[in-house]
Amino acid sequence: MKFEIGDWVQAKTRNGEFVHGFIESIDHSKGLAKVFVVRSDNEESTGKSTSVLEHWLRELPSYAMDEESSLYNLIDLALATRDESWFMELTRSLAARSGQECQAEGYSFRRKAPVNRLGHTARP
């Protein structure tokens, strides 16, 4: 299977750690991929990059952004990875989806009131 930079993958490292993240770079000649770890069974690996053999990579299904809650989750991930351009792209998409306006400088948007699992809106 051919992987590309930016693909979301699961993998097992040489140390036996199970990691979940995205590909930062690939060296096909050595059969290695550099993966930025978003989640791992070893908490010390989270937020760092690790090298993984290509044949230990498993592609994750693509993430559909059809729900507003999905966008909030991706925004949290963009913040965690400190990816400012992705954050701006996601927040613009959220604002457009919500019918709210974006301000180019000092970006702001209003988040809707929280809704509990029963569907009731929380009162301020």
C-alpha angles and dihedrals in degrees: 000000000000117000127196134205109276096029115138111236146171117219147166117233128217088260091056095253118148110225136184120198147098133290115257098177141352131214104194092180091062095032092237134132126194108224126193104221116227096167132013141163085239105064092201090067095055112108094019135095124248135183117243131183109251094233090058092059122103119192117235120220115263116265116243115218096202096119129064091227089058089056091052090052092050091047088055089051092049089052092048091052092042092233102156097180093051090046091053091047092051095046091050089051091049092048092048091048092048093048092242128132127245124218113216094218121046089009112222140171134166119247117219119250112277117266120210124223091269091058097252119139115236115241118233 
